[in-house]
Every structure is written in structure tokens, then in C-alpha cells.
Amino acid sequence: MADITAALVKGLREKTGVGMMDCKKALSETNGDLEAAVDWLRAKGLSKAAKKAERAAAEGLVAVEVAGNRAALVELNSETDFVARNADFQKAAIVYAQLALDADSHEALLAKPIPGGGTVAEQITNLIATIGENITLRRSAVISVGEGVVAPYVHNKVADNMGRIGVLVALESSGDKAALMEIGKKVAMHIASTNPIALSEADVPAERIAREKAVLVEQIKEDPKAQGKPEQVIEKMLDGRLRKFFEESVLLKQAFVFNPEQTVEAAVKDAAKAAGAPVSVKGFVRFAVGEGVAKKADDFAAEVAALSGQS
């Protein structure tokens, strides 16, 4: 039996928004496996945040940089929102986004030289010493398209090209650039709102589908409407729920936020008329500040200990 620590319970609560005692029970049932505990809570209908991004807990900002048909997105984290409003911090984020355009990987970005001497990693160390908070360049991404546009969108903007959520969408087309950018920005705004897990059904990892099926099977077992039904009926129920999962989670199948009567795929197809040429969504990137990073909660361990009878 795994030791269910306060840190484990804390992590599960931040992932799901479920109460501490239910989180503790889920971890006990799954031998301390955090991801399995998330699925256990979902199967029991307890997790209200299972289809949303993990709660953003760290501070900082994301920055975007677009150069022709290529664009970069970076996330620079700090301990407090106050530091994210610091001019030096914001200037550094933009510089890192610019440098990311020509970096082959995140590790290569950290090793890149910067104006004034040193590397990106060394400058971050200097920022920590100057500002007095832990600062990390957590992640970066680059997206490009051979012909067409890469449309950027920044949500909760704090300055030009910087905010709390950043999205890049690559549209391949020989059509009018202005028309492409217009639909691209709308799709980017949609992505900022819905946080799809993949571009299409084919892009969803097999293990993610298998995990979802396992959760859905458990949900169906506990559904009174499924009791006593033949196996083929159960299979149809599973297929229907899996189809709904794709419709809610895959970008091209999602209902378009600007017109819920059509899918994103249909909206892009319609946009081809204004662009004067077929349009294809080739990819997207979405960063939300602090996504999946837990804030420190000094009193949480004591709270859990008290509830579990350890104090």
C-alpha cells in the first residue's frame, strides 16, 4: 500500500478541484497513482475539472513572436504576478520569444547567446539575482507553414505580444493573407477558450484514447440505464460517448465558439471562399501561464493531516 502523502492529495485536488477526503480515497483506491486517481474520480462523477486544463498555479506570462510564416511562443514563469509586471521581466520574455524562432529545441534556446553577452540560461540566473524571485523559462514552441499564415492570439494581455494565454495557429493556403489572418485569429481565440487536446482524431495519442475508454467503461457500468443491457448495446453506448469526447476535445470537431451551429472544420472551409483558395489547419500551439504547476500552500499539509487523523 502506497503512502498517501499530503503532497499527493494536494496535487490531486489542484488537478481536479475535488475535496480533500475524496482525493485521499481516490489515491488509496489507486495505490497512490496520481493519473489513475484522476480517472477514478472521473469515473465516479466527482471530478468537475477533468476535461479542463490543470489549474494554472504559477505566475509569469507567455510571449509570442511572428516572423513571416514562422512564429514562436514561450512561457516565462515567476513566483508572483508582481514580478510578471516588471519591465525587465517582460523585456526578457520578448527577447526569448524572438530567439526561439531560430532554436531547434528548448534546450537550444536556453543555450543561445543574447545581446550583451552570455546565454539565455545565464541571463535568467542574473534575473533571479536582480529581481529576487525564482524565474524559469519553462517551455517554448515554434510553428511554421510553407505557404499561408501563422495567426497569433494573446489573452489577458499585459503588454504587446504578452499575456496569460498565448496561441499560435498555422493555416496552409495560397489565398489572401488578410482573409487567412482573420479566420486564423478567430480559430486562435477559440483554442484559447476551449483548450483542445489535438488537431484531429488521428492526432490523439492511442494511450489517451485507451485511457478515455477505460473511464467511459467504468461510467457506463455505474449508469442505471446500462444495467442488464446486452453487450452490443453497451458497445454502442461506449461508441457514442467516445464520439462525444472527440467532439468536445478535438479542435476540428469542436463547435466553433463564434458560431456553435458549425464545427471549426466547417468554419475554416467556409473561410476558404473569402480567401479565394482552400484552407487547411496544419497545427496549433497553446500555452497558459502556470498550466500544471502547483503553487505552494504552506498550511495544506497541516490541513490534510488534521482531516486524516495524523495530528
XYZ file of C-alpha atoms in Angstrom:
311
model
C 0.000 0.000 0.000
C 1.473 3.318 -1.066
C 1.972 6.094 1.455
C -0.699 8.703 0.655
C 1.157 11.895 1.498
C -0.229 15.395 1.889
C 1.670 16.412 -1.250
C -0.101 13.703 -3.288
C -3.513 14.763 -2.020
C -2.645 18.392 -2.707
C -1.615 17.597 -6.279
C -4.813 15.665 -6.966
C -7.029 18.380 -5.514
C -5.358 21.028 -7.689
C -5.777 18.859 -10.771
C -9.464 18.108 -10.216
C -11.000 20.633 -7.802
C -12.380 17.711 -5.748
C -12.485 17.775 -1.914
C -9.532 16.508 0.064
C -11.165 13.428 1.548
C -12.407 12.254 -1.864
C -8.920 12.837 -3.249
C -7.408 10.820 -0.414
C -9.878 7.983 -1.081
C -9.104 8.044 -4.807
C -5.375 7.810 -4.140
C -5.940 4.951 -1.713
C -8.003 3.098 -4.314
C -5.289 3.554 -6.951
C -2.274 2.859 -4.749
C -1.030 6.446 -4.960
C -1.051 6.694 -8.770
C -1.960 10.346 -9.427
C -3.185 9.953 -13.018
C -5.116 6.789 -12.180
C -6.712 8.674 -9.278
C -7.869 11.409 -11.683
C -9.532 8.736 -13.818
C -11.077 7.098 -10.718
C -12.648 10.414 -9.693
C -13.934 10.994 -13.213
C -15.450 7.508 -13.334
C -17.251 8.232 -10.044
C -18.513 11.546 -11.387
C -16.648 13.517 -8.730
C -14.125 15.437 -10.828
C -15.615 18.669 -12.164
C -12.426 19.763 -13.874
C -11.364 16.568 -15.615
C -11.797 17.939 -19.161
C -10.200 21.248 -18.469
C -6.552 22.179 -18.310
C -4.866 21.669 -14.971
C -5.358 24.638 -12.728
C -2.816 27.357 -13.507
C -0.885 27.959 -10.288
C 2.440 29.550 -11.207
C 2.738 33.204 -12.195
C 4.501 34.859 -15.124
C 3.480 35.371 -18.724
C 3.618 33.969 -22.230
C 5.110 35.886 -25.154
C 4.671 35.430 -28.901
C 6.796 36.456 -31.858
C 5.767 36.131 -35.512
C 8.138 36.415 -38.476
C 6.511 35.699 -41.817
C 5.222 32.127 -41.905
C 7.013 31.173 -38.690
C 6.144 32.010 -35.086
C 7.361 31.214 -31.572
C 5.701 31.020 -28.179
C 7.487 30.985 -24.805
C 6.407 30.793 -21.168
C 8.462 32.678 -18.598
C 7.480 31.905 -15.011
C 7.897 33.853 -11.801
C 6.729 33.331 -8.240
C 4.393 36.340 -8.129
C 2.233 38.304 -10.540
C 4.009 41.445 -9.339
C 7.248 40.282 -10.972
C 5.400 39.446 -14.191
C 4.632 43.182 -14.468
C 8.322 44.082 -14.102
C 9.706 45.824 -17.227
C 12.947 43.798 -17.232
C 10.981 40.553 -16.911
C 8.717 41.475 -19.836
C 11.619 42.613 -21.991
C 13.370 39.294 -21.357
C 10.242 37.337 -22.358
C 10.047 39.109 -25.723
C 13.767 38.593 -26.389
C 13.408 34.882 -25.619
C 10.442 34.599 -27.996
C 12.481 36.256 -30.740
C 15.413 33.937 -30.136
C 13.113 30.902 -30.084
C 12.270 31.482 -33.751
C 15.646 30.039 -34.732
C 16.058 27.464 -31.966
C 15.786 23.769 -32.812
C 14.678 22.850 -29.297
C 14.029 24.329 -25.873
C 17.485 23.240 -24.749
C 18.975 25.026 -27.757
C 17.067 28.177 -26.813
C 18.497 28.127 -23.283
C 21.992 27.854 -24.758
C 21.533 30.676 -27.270
C 23.736 33.782 -26.859
C 21.900 37.038 -26.157
C 22.765 40.680 -26.889
C 25.111 41.982 -24.232
C 26.841 38.666 -23.612
C 26.052 35.323 -22.030
C 23.360 32.814 -22.851
C 19.641 32.796 -22.184
C 20.158 30.457 -19.217
C 22.834 32.731 -17.782
C 20.630 35.789 -18.167
C 17.817 34.033 -16.318
C 20.242 33.388 -13.457
C 21.071 37.087 -13.448
C 17.368 37.979 -13.432
C 16.863 35.783 -10.381
C 19.658 37.601 -8.575
C 18.373 41.031 -9.629
C 14.652 40.545 -9.082
C 14.869 38.262 -6.069
C 12.429 35.555 -7.196
C 12.803 32.172 -8.790
C 12.367 32.589 -12.562
C 12.229 29.828 -15.147
C 11.874 29.748 -18.908
C 9.608 26.755 -18.632
C 8.849 25.920 -22.252
C 8.907 27.152 -25.826
C 7.444 26.113 -29.155
C 7.847 27.052 -32.799
C 5.280 26.521 -35.540
C 5.546 27.271 -39.256
C 3.801 26.736 -42.562
C 5.201 26.615 -46.086
C 2.520 28.799 -47.642
C -0.121 30.660 -45.694
C -0.049 32.354 -42.280
C 0.610 31.715 -38.614
C -2.025 33.624 -36.661
C -1.238 34.657 -33.059
C -3.606 35.471 -30.205
C -2.795 36.644 -26.685
C -5.476 36.511 -23.990
C -5.426 38.659 -20.847
C -2.806 40.843 -22.500
C -0.448 42.698 -20.169
C 1.646 44.297 -22.929
C 2.176 43.923 -26.677
C 2.521 40.215 -27.569
C 2.397 39.165 -23.899
C -0.343 37.837 -21.643
C -1.696 34.922 -19.622
C -2.592 32.659 -22.569
C -0.864 32.544 -25.936
C -1.986 30.668 -29.044
C -0.473 30.151 -32.493
C -2.424 28.636 -35.408
C -0.821 27.618 -38.697
C -3.065 27.849 -41.768
C -1.819 26.489 -45.081
C -3.272 28.217 -48.137
C -2.350 30.216 -51.234
C -5.266 32.517 -50.522
C -5.492 36.152 -49.462
C -3.284 36.722 -46.415
C -5.654 39.206 -44.755
C -8.580 36.804 -45.024
C -6.426 33.954 -43.718
C -5.281 36.017 -40.755
C -8.881 36.919 -39.928
C -10.074 33.316 -39.679
C -6.763 32.300 -38.089
C -7.217 34.775 -35.235
C -10.768 33.551 -34.649
C -9.579 29.940 -34.509
C -6.784 31.011 -32.139
C -9.326 32.710 -29.871
C -11.427 29.544 -29.994
C -8.394 27.483 -28.932
C -7.651 29.871 -26.078
C -11.190 29.297 -24.832
C -11.641 25.546 -25.365
C -8.101 24.163 -24.988
C -8.416 21.212 -27.421
C -6.130 18.242 -26.831
C -5.326 17.661 -30.521
C -5.949 18.938 -34.028
C -7.877 15.891 -35.273
C -8.954 12.464 -34.064
C -5.905 10.947 -35.766
C -3.637 13.192 -33.674
C -4.964 11.967 -30.322
C -2.374 9.540 -28.871
C -3.538 5.918 -28.702
C -2.799 5.764 -24.983
C -5.012 8.823 -24.400
C -7.895 7.147 -26.232
C -7.363 3.919 -24.299
C -7.395 5.840 -21.043
C -10.609 7.626 -22.017
C -12.260 4.343 -22.997
C -11.387 2.854 -19.625
C -13.008 5.787 -17.832
C -16.106 5.627 -20.051
C -16.481 1.879 -19.471
C -16.495 2.463 -15.715
C -19.042 5.266 -16.114
C -21.306 3.014 -18.174
C -21.067 0.224 -15.577
C -22.429 2.621 -12.977
C -25.131 4.039 -15.266
C -28.565 2.647 -14.273
C -29.638 2.838 -17.940
C -26.940 0.291 -18.843
C -27.906 -2.311 -16.263
C -28.934 -5.608 -17.862
C -28.336 -4.395 -21.412
C -26.748 -6.757 -23.970
C -23.098 -6.345 -24.892
C -23.832 -4.779 -28.292
C -25.902 -2.062 -26.624
C -23.071 -1.364 -24.204
C -20.677 -1.087 -27.162
C -22.968 1.434 -28.846
C -23.114 3.460 -25.638
C -19.322 3.411 -25.494
C -19.028 4.467 -29.148
C -21.464 7.326 -28.584
C -19.635 8.611 -25.528
C -16.273 8.314 -27.245
C -17.646 10.259 -30.206
C -18.814 12.966 -27.818
C -15.329 13.018 -26.269
C -13.809 13.721 -29.690
C -16.398 16.399 -30.428
C -15.553 18.150 -27.173
C -11.787 17.647 -27.224
C -10.529 17.676 -30.834
C -10.160 21.095 -32.472
C -11.628 20.376 -35.903
C -14.653 18.586 -34.394
C -15.429 21.197 -31.734
C -18.398 23.551 -32.060
C -16.938 26.882 -33.192
C -17.272 29.458 -30.410
C -18.150 32.177 -32.940
C -20.936 30.022 -34.418
C -21.791 26.918 -32.354
C -24.025 25.682 -35.181
C -20.920 24.649 -37.136
C -17.650 22.914 -36.316
C -14.245 24.561 -36.527
C -13.566 22.407 -39.571
C -16.690 23.764 -41.305
C -15.867 27.345 -40.341
C -12.398 27.050 -41.886
C -13.889 25.530 -45.026
C -16.304 28.473 -45.314
C -13.409 30.898 -44.861
C -11.808 29.493 -47.996
C -14.391 31.417 -50.026
C -13.159 34.763 -48.686
C -9.518 33.668 -49.017
C -10.004 32.588 -52.614
C -8.300 29.213 -52.082
C -8.635 26.076 -49.945
C -7.536 26.491 -46.313
C -6.097 23.768 -44.081
C -5.285 23.962 -40.380
C -1.809 22.430 -40.141
C -1.254 22.791 -36.408
C -1.564 24.893 -33.278
C 0.188 25.626 -30.001
C -1.444 26.889 -26.796
C 0.358 27.929 -23.608
C -1.410 29.056 -20.439
C 0.675 30.568 -17.657
C 1.390 28.085 -14.895
C -0.577 25.264 -16.516
C 0.069 22.158 -14.439
C 2.347 23.891 -11.924
C 1.207 23.918 -8.313
C 1.516 26.931 -6.050
C 2.946 26.476 -2.604
C 0.320 26.246 0.132
C 2.077 26.323 3.487
C -0.929 25.276 5.556
C -2.191 22.496 3.274
C -0.151 19.640 4.775
C -1.367 20.500 8.247
C -4.955 20.689 6.967
C -4.726 17.250 5.389
C -3.028 15.782 8.445
C -5.817 17.098 10.651
C -8.534 15.618 8.446
C -6.801 12.256 8.180
C -6.137 11.959 11.897
C -2.343 12.272 11.639
C -2.063 15.186 14.048
